[in-house]
PDB file of C-alpha atoms in Angstrom:
ATOM      1  CA  MET A   1      81.134 103.243 -51.849  1.00  0.00           C
ATOM      2  CA  THR A   2      81.630 104.914 -55.180  1.00  0.00           C
ATOM      3  CA  LYS A   3      79.443 107.681 -56.403  1.00  0.00           C
ATOM      4  CA  ARG A   4      76.963 106.938 -59.134  1.00  0.00           C
ATOM      5  CA  LYS A   5      77.312 108.803 -62.333  1.00  0.00           C
ATOM      6  CA  TYR A   6      74.102 110.057 -63.849  1.00  0.00           C
ATOM      7  CA  THR A   7      73.767 111.205 -67.410  1.00  0.00           C
ATOM      8  CA  ARG A   8      71.173 113.832 -68.006  1.00  0.00           C
ATOM      9  CA  ARG A   9      68.997 113.358 -71.065  1.00  0.00           C
ATOM     10  CA  THR A  10      69.175 116.072 -73.650  1.00  0.00           C
ATOM     11  CA  GLU A  11      66.111 118.064 -74.601  1.00  0.00           C
ATOM     12  CA  GLN A  12      66.029 116.326 -77.980  1.00  0.00           C
ATOM     13  CA  GLU A  13      66.021 112.877 -76.343  1.00  0.00           C
ATOM     14  CA  ARG A  14      63.184 113.895 -74.040  1.00  0.00           C
ATOM     15  CA  ILE A  15      61.185 115.294 -76.969  1.00  0.00           C
ATOM     16  CA  SER A  16      61.660 112.128 -79.028  1.00  0.00           C
ATOM     17  CA  GLU A  17      60.526 109.951 -76.110  1.00  0.00           C
ATOM     18  CA  LEU A  18      57.423 112.074 -75.636  1.00  0.00           C
ATOM     19  CA  GLU A  19      56.672 111.896 -79.366  1.00  0.00           C
ATOM     20  CA  ASP A  20      56.913 108.102 -79.163  1.00  0.00           C
ATOM     21  CA  LYS A  21      54.454 108.085 -76.259  1.00  0.00           C
ATOM     22  CA  ILE A  22      52.059 110.309 -78.217  1.00  0.00           C
ATOM     23  CA  ARG A  23      52.300 107.972 -81.222  1.00  0.00           C
ATOM     24  CA  VAL A  24      51.488 104.945 -79.054  1.00  0.00           C
ATOM     25  CA  ILE A  25      48.485 106.707 -77.509  1.00  0.00           C
ATOM     26  CA  ARG A  26      47.191 107.759 -80.939  1.00  0.00           C
ATOM     27  CA  GLU A  27      47.518 104.179 -82.214  1.00  0.00           C
ATOM     28  CA  ARG A  28      45.584 102.972 -79.178  1.00  0.00           C
ATOM     29  CA  MET A  29      42.831 105.528 -79.855  1.00  0.00           C
ATOM     30  CA  GLU A  30      42.614 104.433 -83.498  1.00  0.00           C
ATOM     31  CA  SER A  31      42.380 100.775 -82.517  1.00  0.00           C
ATOM     32  CA  LYS A  32      39.482 101.569 -80.175  1.00  0.00           C
ATOM     33  CA  LYS A  33      37.629 103.330 -83.007  1.00  0.00           C
ATOM     34  CA  ARG A  34      37.801 100.313 -85.317  1.00  0.00           C
ATOM     35  CA  LYS A  35      34.513  98.544 -85.891  1.00  0.00           C
ATOM     36  CA  ASP A  36      36.184  95.145 -85.747  1.00  0.00           C
ATOM     37  CA  SER A  37      37.753  95.698 -82.323  1.00  0.00           C
ATOM     38  CA  ALA A  38      35.722  92.821 -80.848  1.00  0.00           C
ATOM     39  CA  VAL A  39      37.271  90.517 -83.426  1.00  0.00           C
ATOM     40  CA  LEU A  40      40.743  91.822 -82.645  1.00  0.00           C
ATOM     41  CA  LYS A  41      40.216  91.147 -78.942  1.00  0.00           C
ATOM     42  CA  GLU A  42      39.615  87.451 -79.673  1.00  0.00           C
ATOM     43  CA  LEU A  43      42.656  87.169 -81.942  1.00  0.00           C
ATOM     44  CA  PRO A  44      45.196  86.331 -79.193  1.00  0.00           C
ATOM     45  CA  LYS A  45      43.039  83.372 -78.105  1.00  0.00           C
ATOM     46  CA  VAL A  46      42.932  82.063 -81.666  1.00  0.00           C
ATOM     47  CA  LYS A  47      46.694  82.503 -82.020  1.00  0.00           C
ATOM     48  CA  ARG A  48      47.351  80.566 -78.813  1.00  0.00           C
ATOM     49  CA  ALA A  49      45.087  77.723 -79.901  1.00  0.00           C
ATOM     50  CA  LEU A  50      46.665  77.519 -83.353  1.00  0.00           C
ATOM     51  CA  ASN A  51      50.188  77.630 -81.924  1.00  0.00           C
ATOM     52  CA  LYS A  52      49.265  74.823 -79.541  1.00  0.00           C
ATOM     53  CA  PHE A  53      47.872  72.808 -82.457  1.00  0.00           C
ATOM     54  CA  ALA A  54      50.995  73.448 -84.550  1.00  0.00           C
ATOM     55  CA  GLN A  55      53.203  72.217 -81.706  1.00  0.00           C
ATOM     56  CA  LEU A  56      51.039  69.114 -81.317  1.00  0.00           C
ATOM     57  CA  ALA A  57      51.385  68.455 -85.037  1.00  0.00           C
ATOM     58  CA  VAL A  58      55.186  68.730 -84.802  1.00  0.00           C
ATOM     59  CA  ASP A  59      55.225  66.412 -81.786  1.00  0.00           C
ATOM     60  CA  HIS A  60      53.411  63.785 -83.856  1.00  0.00           C
ATOM     61  CA  ASN A  61      55.605  64.235 -86.951  1.00  0.00           C
ATOM     62  CA  ARG A  62      52.975  66.086 -88.972  1.00  0.00           C
ATOM     63  CA  HIS A  63      55.214  68.915 -90.115  1.00  0.00           C
ATOM     64  CA  ASP A  64      52.951  69.562 -93.097  1.00  0.00           C
ATOM     65  CA  LEU A  65      50.059  70.509 -90.807  1.00  0.00           C
ATOM     66  CA  ALA A  66      52.335  72.574 -88.590  1.00  0.00           C
ATOM     67  CA  ASN A  67      53.690  74.523 -91.573  1.00  0.00           C
ATOM     68  CA  SER A  68      50.182  75.138 -92.887  1.00  0.00           C
ATOM     69  CA  CYS A  69      49.083  76.367 -89.485  1.00  0.00           C
ATOM     70  CA  VAL A  70      52.055  78.721 -89.139  1.00  0.00           C
ATOM     71  CA  ALA A  71      51.465  80.099 -92.641  1.00  0.00           C
ATOM     72  CA  PHE A  72      47.804  80.669 -91.823  1.00  0.00           C
ATOM     73  CA  LEU A  73      48.788  82.479 -88.622  1.00  0.00           C
ATOM     74  CA  ALA A  74      51.121  84.772 -90.560  1.00  0.00           C
ATOM     75  CA  GLY A  75      48.364  85.640 -93.037  1.00  0.00           C
ATOM     76  CA  LEU A  76      45.854  86.141 -90.248  1.00  0.00           C
ATOM     77  CA  ASP A  77      48.209  88.454 -88.387  1.00  0.00           C
ATOM     78  CA  ARG A  78      48.837  90.511 -91.525  1.00  0.00           C
ATOM     79  CA  ALA A  79      45.124  90.745 -92.316  1.00  0.00           C
ATOM     80  CA  ALA A  80      44.322  91.813 -88.742  1.00  0.00           C
ATOM     81  CA  ARG A  81      46.744  94.738 -88.954  1.00  0.00           C
ATOM     82  CA  GLU A  82      45.032  96.097 -92.070  1.00  0.00           C
ATOM     83  CA  ALA A  83      41.971  98.319 -91.975  1.00  0.00           C
ATOM     84  CA  PRO A  84      38.545  96.673 -92.317  1.00  0.00           C
ATOM     85  CA  ALA A  85      37.198  96.061 -95.826  1.00  0.00           C
ATOM     86  CA  GLY A  86      34.729  98.950 -95.653  1.00  0.00           C
ATOM     87  CA  SER A  87      37.457 101.566 -95.408  1.00  0.00           C
ATOM     88  CA  ARG A  88      39.723 100.184 -98.132  1.00  0.00           C
ATOM     89  CA  GLN A  89      39.872 101.800-101.528  1.00  0.00           C
ATOM     90  CA  THR A  90      39.485  99.431-104.432  1.00  0.00           C
ATOM     91  CA  GLN A  91      42.166  99.275-107.078  1.00  0.00           C
ATOM     92  CA  PRO A  92      41.241  99.105-110.773  1.00  0.00           C
ATOM     93  CA  GLN A  93      41.476  95.643-112.295  1.00  0.00           C
ATOM     94  CA  ASP A  94      43.958  94.830-115.076  1.00  0.00           C
ATOM     95  CA  SER A  95      41.095  93.615-117.296  1.00  0.00           C
ATOM     96  CA  GLU A  96      39.658  97.151-117.508  1.00  0.00           C
ATOM     97  CA  ARG A  97      42.436  98.351-119.823  1.00  0.00           C
TER      98      ARG A  97
END
């Protein structure tokens, strides 16, 4: 039997891994504070249902419906990652110039 060779992590590698863990925990804490967390908990169910529908549409040669569904899912996913509307700052309109 040959001996195993272990490589010891450097201090910098250990620090960066711990910083990553801290970042993940902070993100989790922020997500729990969000007012729309109940909505976000239901999002995976909606995604599964829409993906199932998109696959059914492809199976029945309705690629237009499948593409629309996938595009909607992408927009929904992007909107879910943003902060709720109450905490957003409004940008000035172009018509105010």
